[in-house]
Amino acid sequence: MKTIIKTESLSKRFDGKGVLDGVDCAIREGDIVSLIGPSGCGKSTFLRCLNGLEKPDAGHVYVDGEDIFARGTDLCAVRAKVGMVFQEMNVFPHLDVLENVMLGPVRIRQMARQEAEEKAVEQLRMVGLGEMLHAMPDSLSGGQRQRVAIARTLAMDPKVILFDEPTSALDPSRKSEVLSVIRELARQGRTMVIVTHEMQFARDVSTRVLFLQRGRIIEEGSPEQIFDHPRELLTQVFVNNLRSLVFDIASPDYDLYKLNGEIEWFCQRNTLGRFYVSLELIVEEMLTKMMPFTGPIHICIHCREMSRKVSVEMVQEHFSGRIVGREGTDEISLMLLQGLCKSILEEQKGDNRVVRLETEAQ
Ligand code: ADP
Ligand code: MG
C-alpha cells in the first residue's frame, strides 16, 4: 500500500519540556489508525505536526513523499490533503451549514460555486444533514455541528483525515451519531488517524492501534494485540487502568456528582452503555443505606477483560461488624442490591471491612 504520511524522528519541545520524542511512523492508504494514550502524552501535538499546524523541532513529516516543513512547501495544499476534525466543533457561526462546507473548496481550491455547492450537498447528505443545509450552527446540536465539521473536511477531498477526540465534547447519544459517521467513512475505505478514548470504537474500526506515552510510540499492533495481548508493560498498565475506577471518600460531604460522573465515564470507556445507571444505584445505595460514614471509604470498580462482569469493592476503614444485612438494614435497599448484583460478599481485612458486589451488564 502506498504511504501517505511518514514521520521520521519527529521531536517537539514546549518550554524546554519534551512532548514528542523521536516518533517514526507511516500511515498507508486505507489505514485506519487509532492513536491512544494518557492525556498529555502528545497525541494532539503529533496530529498537529502531521498537517503542519505545529512545527517540530527536529525530524521530518512527509505527505505524499513531500517534506512539508521544507522551504517553499505550500502548507495550504498540505492541509487540503491532510484534513483535520477537532474536538471543539470548528464551524463558522455566522455561516449556514452549506456555506460552511462550501467555504474551503471555493476559497482554497478555487472551485466554481455551483460545483462546490453540489459537492457540499453530497457530503452533507453523507453525514445525515441533507435536510439542514440552511440551518445556522447555533441551532444545531453538538453532534450535528461535529458532522458539519466532518462534511467540511470531506469537501476538501483529503487523502487522509485526522480526528482529534472528535466526540469527547459530546454527550453519549450525540457521540454515537458522530461515531457512526466515522464508521461509515471506515467502510468507504477512507484513510484516517483517530485520537480517541472510545476503546470499543477503536477496537472495532481500526486496522492498527498506536499507543503513545510521553511522546513515544511504545507499542503498535492490531486492536486485538494492543487491547487483549499487549506486550509492553506500559501498554498493559494503560489498558488495565481503563478498566478500573478508584474513588476515595474522605468525608461525609463527598462530591456525589463527581463520583457519578466518573462512573458514567468508566462505563463509557468500557462500552457498558447505560449500565452506569445500575452502577450508580448500587454505589449510592451502599453509601447512603449500608455504610453510613464512620471513616474513609474506598471504592474500586473493575471491569474484567472481555466480559461484561463488573465488580464493585467498597472498603470501610476502621470498621468491624456486618455492613450488609446487619440488624436494622433497610430491607428495600437490600432487596434492590440483591436484584442488581449476582453476589454480595463481605469480609474483614484487618482493621477494614470489605464488601464485594459482583454484577453483570446486560
Ligand atoms: P494530548 O493530546 O495527548 O493530551 P498534547 O499534545 O495536547 O497531549 O500535549 C502534550 C503536552 O504538551 C502537554 O503537557 C501540554 O501541556 C503541552 N503543550 C501542548 N501544546 C502546547 C503549547 N502550544 N504550548 C505549551 N505547551 C503545550
Ligand atoms: Mg489532545
XYZ file of C-alpha atoms and ligand atoms in Angstrom:
390
model
C 0.000 0.000 0.000
C 1.131 3.496 -0.786
C 2.463 5.506 2.143
C 0.572 8.769 2.539
C 2.203 10.180 5.641
C 5.566 9.296 7.041
C 7.268 10.767 10.061
C 10.941 10.434 10.829
C 12.359 11.062 14.307
C 9.697 13.665 14.954
C 10.501 15.659 18.083
C 8.875 18.635 19.695
C 9.512 20.538 22.911
C 7.368 23.126 24.608
C 9.076 25.421 27.105
C 12.005 23.024 27.312
C 9.760 20.046 28.006
C 9.895 17.159 25.524
C 6.434 16.422 24.153
C 7.335 14.286 21.139
C 10.471 12.246 21.345
C 11.551 10.777 18.029
C 8.326 9.437 16.582
C 8.698 7.252 13.485
C 5.527 6.206 11.847
C 3.933 5.525 8.489
C 0.297 5.932 7.520
C -0.576 3.963 4.421
C -3.511 4.209 2.083
C -6.540 2.544 3.663
C -5.065 2.555 7.170
C -7.399 3.394 9.990
C -5.070 4.144 12.840
C -6.264 4.762 16.362
C -3.884 6.756 18.478
C -4.393 6.105 22.174
C -2.542 7.158 25.284
C -2.922 9.066 28.541
C -3.826 12.697 28.443
C -0.841 14.965 27.903
C 1.222 12.274 26.153
C 1.436 14.289 22.944
C -1.418 12.924 20.810
C -2.748 16.315 19.710
C 0.719 17.694 19.131
C 1.531 14.686 16.965
C -1.615 15.147 14.843
C -0.956 18.868 14.516
C 2.544 18.150 13.208
C 1.092 15.867 10.535
C -0.702 18.728 8.817
C 1.758 21.462 9.611
C -0.247 23.208 12.326
C 2.702 22.645 14.630
C 6.320 22.749 13.513
C 8.536 20.046 15.025
C 11.923 20.965 16.478
C 13.542 18.022 14.765
C 12.628 15.293 12.353
C 10.504 15.245 9.234
C 6.947 14.786 8.095
C 6.420 13.606 4.539
C 2.998 13.841 2.943
C 2.826 12.091 -0.406
C 6.598 11.980 -0.320
C 6.949 15.739 0.132
C 8.730 17.136 3.202
C 6.074 19.515 4.488
C 8.461 21.631 6.535
C 10.946 22.117 3.716
C 11.248 25.627 2.345
C 8.711 26.526 -0.290
C 6.126 23.936 0.702
C 2.580 25.208 0.351
C 1.065 24.335 3.737
C -2.436 25.159 2.491
C -2.076 22.447 -0.118
C -0.804 20.069 2.584
C -3.830 20.828 4.768
C -6.149 20.148 1.879
C -4.608 16.682 1.629
C -4.490 16.122 5.373
C -7.868 17.166 6.738
C -8.463 17.561 10.441
C -11.521 17.389 12.667
C -11.023 18.812 16.145
C -12.631 18.126 19.488
C -14.283 21.506 19.676
C -16.559 21.974 16.737
C -14.807 24.352 14.473
C -17.588 25.610 12.272
C -18.099 29.267 11.448
C -21.053 30.527 13.486
C -22.010 33.258 11.007
C -22.328 30.910 8.011
C -25.100 28.403 7.425
C -24.336 24.700 7.155
C -23.989 24.696 3.376
C -21.756 27.786 3.301
C -19.554 26.258 5.966
C -18.942 23.236 3.798
C -18.508 25.220 0.554
C -16.041 27.698 2.000
C -12.869 25.618 1.670
C -13.472 24.374 -1.872
C -14.400 27.891 -3.105
C -11.699 29.874 -1.281
C -8.826 27.431 -1.223
C -9.441 25.167 -4.189
C -10.960 27.963 -6.300
C -13.826 25.694 -7.215
C -16.816 27.254 -9.015
C -19.682 27.920 -6.575
C -22.080 25.714 -8.498
C -19.758 22.720 -8.331
C -18.803 23.430 -4.715
C -22.464 23.515 -3.782
C -23.212 20.193 -5.468
C -20.316 18.561 -3.670
C -21.213 20.152 -0.350
C -24.780 18.868 -0.609
C -23.445 15.407 -1.371
C -21.137 15.473 1.672
C -23.874 16.813 3.922
C -26.200 14.033 2.816
C -23.467 11.541 3.589
C -23.256 12.788 7.178
C -27.036 12.811 7.511
C -27.583 16.561 7.279
C -29.219 16.769 3.853
C -32.213 18.482 5.401
C -30.236 21.038 7.339
C -28.469 22.859 4.502
C -29.570 26.313 5.571
C -29.575 25.856 9.317
C -27.256 28.131 11.304
C -24.681 26.343 13.512
C -26.100 27.637 16.799
C -29.433 25.957 16.053
C -27.722 22.557 15.765
C -26.840 20.018 18.431
C -23.184 19.374 19.215
C -23.344 16.106 17.280
C -24.789 17.827 14.222
C -22.172 20.571 14.378
C -19.459 17.961 14.560
C -20.942 16.265 11.486
C -20.828 19.618 9.658
C -17.145 19.796 10.599
C -16.649 16.315 9.118
C -18.504 17.265 5.908
C -16.368 20.377 5.689
C -13.211 18.315 5.883
C -14.528 15.800 3.334
C -15.378 18.605 0.915
C -11.661 19.311 0.508
C -11.268 15.769 -0.773
C -8.422 14.937 1.624
C -6.212 11.885 1.269
C -6.271 11.328 4.980
C -8.425 12.675 7.787
C -7.095 13.279 11.276
C -9.616 13.221 14.093
C -8.634 14.679 17.443
C -11.038 13.305 20.050
C -13.996 14.072 17.816
C -16.567 13.000 20.388
C -15.127 13.962 23.730
C -17.102 17.215 23.957
C -20.401 15.432 23.276
C -22.901 13.664 25.485
C -23.393 9.919 24.938
C -26.222 9.931 22.393
C -24.509 12.633 20.344
C -21.268 10.695 20.483
C -22.777 7.704 18.762
C -24.143 9.710 15.840
C -20.654 11.036 15.171
C -19.001 7.642 15.679
C -21.473 6.136 13.184
C -20.400 8.640 10.561
C -16.754 7.749 11.164
C -17.628 4.053 10.930
C -19.240 4.775 7.569
C -16.075 6.549 6.410
C -14.147 3.465 7.506
C -16.418 1.266 5.389
C -15.705 3.514 2.441
C -12.026 2.761 2.916
C -11.003 6.277 3.924
C -7.555 6.667 5.394
C -7.856 8.054 8.906
C -5.913 8.683 12.076
C -8.168 8.908 15.096
C -7.258 10.062 18.581
C -9.932 8.633 20.817
C -10.776 7.425 24.286
C -13.604 5.286 22.952
C -11.858 1.959 23.234
C -14.609 -0.238 21.835
C -14.831 2.067 18.871
C -11.055 1.980 18.394
C -11.173 -1.801 18.576
C -13.973 -2.119 16.013
C -12.934 0.424 13.489
C -9.156 0.475 13.327
C -6.752 -1.568 11.316
C -3.903 -0.536 13.597
C -3.553 0.941 17.069
C -0.660 3.090 18.226
C -0.062 3.515 21.921
C 1.713 6.751 22.723
C 3.197 7.574 26.089
C 5.465 10.507 26.956
C 5.870 11.376 23.304
C 6.974 7.932 22.158
C 5.187 5.147 20.403
C 5.517 2.419 22.990
C 3.680 -0.254 21.052
C 1.728 -0.664 17.877
C -0.298 -3.522 16.542
C -3.713 -4.803 15.662
C -6.558 -3.856 18.008
C -6.573 -7.439 19.359
C -2.908 -7.291 20.172
C -2.989 -3.917 21.889
C -6.182 -4.426 23.850
C -6.044 -8.149 24.612
C -2.385 -9.127 24.489
C -0.248 -6.029 24.965
C 3.433 -6.937 25.000
C 4.787 -3.880 26.776
C 4.276 -3.346 30.471
C 3.276 0.307 29.951
C 0.595 -0.721 27.477
C -0.670 -3.358 29.899
C -0.932 -0.791 32.666
C -2.743 1.689 30.426
C -5.191 -0.871 29.086
C -5.836 -2.239 32.585
C -6.319 1.185 34.092
C -9.031 1.831 31.573
C -10.885 -0.987 33.233
C -10.754 0.335 36.777
C -12.185 3.224 38.654
C -10.927 4.161 42.077
C -12.726 6.715 44.201
C -11.928 7.685 47.773
C -14.386 9.194 50.144
C -12.742 11.159 52.913
C -15.690 12.967 54.450
C -19.483 12.732 54.598
C -19.569 15.744 52.258
C -18.022 13.896 49.348
C -18.895 15.015 45.844
C -21.594 12.616 44.639
C -21.798 14.317 41.242
C -18.119 13.785 40.625
C -18.460 10.145 41.642
C -21.413 9.625 39.307
C -19.594 11.445 36.525
C -16.657 9.066 36.907
C -18.941 6.038 36.919
C -20.519 7.249 33.692
C -17.127 7.806 32.092
C -15.955 4.387 33.292
C -18.994 2.752 31.642
C -18.450 4.708 28.504
C -14.825 3.740 28.021
C -15.665 0.121 28.719
C -18.674 0.288 26.418
C -21.031 -0.714 29.174
C -23.565 1.745 27.812
C -26.420 2.566 30.139
C -25.168 0.153 32.766
C -23.886 3.231 34.579
C -27.431 3.758 35.850
C -27.291 0.433 37.754
C -23.756 1.039 38.955
C -24.620 4.473 40.267
C -27.585 2.994 42.064
C -25.522 0.226 43.649
C -22.884 2.644 44.885
C -25.418 5.152 46.105
C -27.474 2.566 47.984
C -24.335 1.218 49.582
C -23.152 4.655 50.655
C -26.454 6.004 51.884
C -28.065 2.900 53.403
C -25.372 0.346 54.168
C -22.250 2.259 55.054
C -23.034 5.410 56.948
C -19.829 7.424 57.097
C -17.701 6.471 60.069
C -14.324 6.858 58.424
C -12.706 6.848 54.991
C -14.381 4.673 52.358
C -12.603 3.446 49.243
C -14.452 2.338 46.158
C -12.896 0.302 43.380
C -14.939 -0.632 40.350
C -13.334 -3.075 37.986
C -14.446 -4.474 34.672
C -12.985 -7.805 33.683
C -11.289 -8.285 30.362
C -13.520 -9.445 27.532
C -16.586 -9.740 29.674
C -19.384 -7.616 30.949
C -18.768 -8.678 34.534
C -18.179 -5.747 36.815
C -17.143 -5.910 40.433
C -17.592 -3.149 42.961
C -15.366 -3.298 46.009
C -16.156 -0.976 48.882
C -13.766 -0.746 51.796
C -14.718 0.913 55.028
C -11.694 1.806 57.120
C -11.576 1.139 60.867
C -14.790 -0.770 60.931
C -15.744 -4.242 62.012
C -19.062 -5.969 62.071
C -21.590 -6.604 59.373
C -22.390 -3.931 56.824
C -24.892 -5.631 54.530
C -27.824 -7.332 56.213
C -26.917 -6.304 59.720
C -29.642 -5.639 62.234
C -31.745 -2.694 61.108
C -30.561 -2.647 57.480
C -33.094 -1.072 55.178
C -34.955 -4.106 53.706
C -35.899 -2.406 50.474
C -32.330 -1.289 49.795
C -31.129 -4.791 50.469
C -33.630 -6.281 48.019
C -32.666 -3.699 45.462
C -28.970 -4.513 45.847
C -29.634 -8.251 45.677
C -31.629 -7.676 42.497
C -28.827 -5.679 40.904
C -25.961 -7.929 41.958
C -25.102 -11.575 41.329
C -23.399 -11.873 44.667
C -22.549 -9.776 47.685
C -19.648 -10.908 49.836
C -18.289 -9.395 52.974
C -15.090 -9.962 54.852
C -12.928 -8.416 57.485
C -9.419 -7.495 56.354
C -7.518 -6.390 59.401
C -8.987 -3.135 60.535
C -11.170 -2.749 57.444
C -14.480 -4.163 56.369
C -14.645 -5.094 52.691
C -17.838 -5.610 50.700
C -17.564 -7.048 47.210
C -20.537 -6.859 44.876
C -20.457 -8.769 41.601
C -22.684 -7.578 38.793
C -23.040 -8.077 35.086
C -24.082 -5.567 32.441
C -26.935 -6.740 30.216
P -2.632 15.011 24.453
O -3.358 15.441 23.227
O -2.064 13.627 24.364
O -3.458 15.176 25.681
P -0.959 17.327 23.888
O -0.271 17.020 22.622
O -2.121 18.237 23.818
O -1.354 15.966 24.635
O 0.045 17.976 24.910
C 1.241 17.348 25.305
C 1.977 18.254 26.261
O 2.401 19.422 25.594
C 1.141 18.729 27.420
O 1.938 18.741 28.567
C 0.739 20.125 27.045
O 0.556 20.921 28.182
C 1.923 20.594 26.222
N 1.526 21.552 25.177
C 0.728 21.282 24.130
N 0.581 22.365 23.339
C 1.326 23.363 23.917
C 1.591 24.725 23.579
N 1.096 25.281 22.474
N 2.402 25.410 24.409
C 2.946 24.848 25.517
N 2.734 23.564 25.882
C 1.936 22.824 25.103
Mg -5.309 16.139 22.959
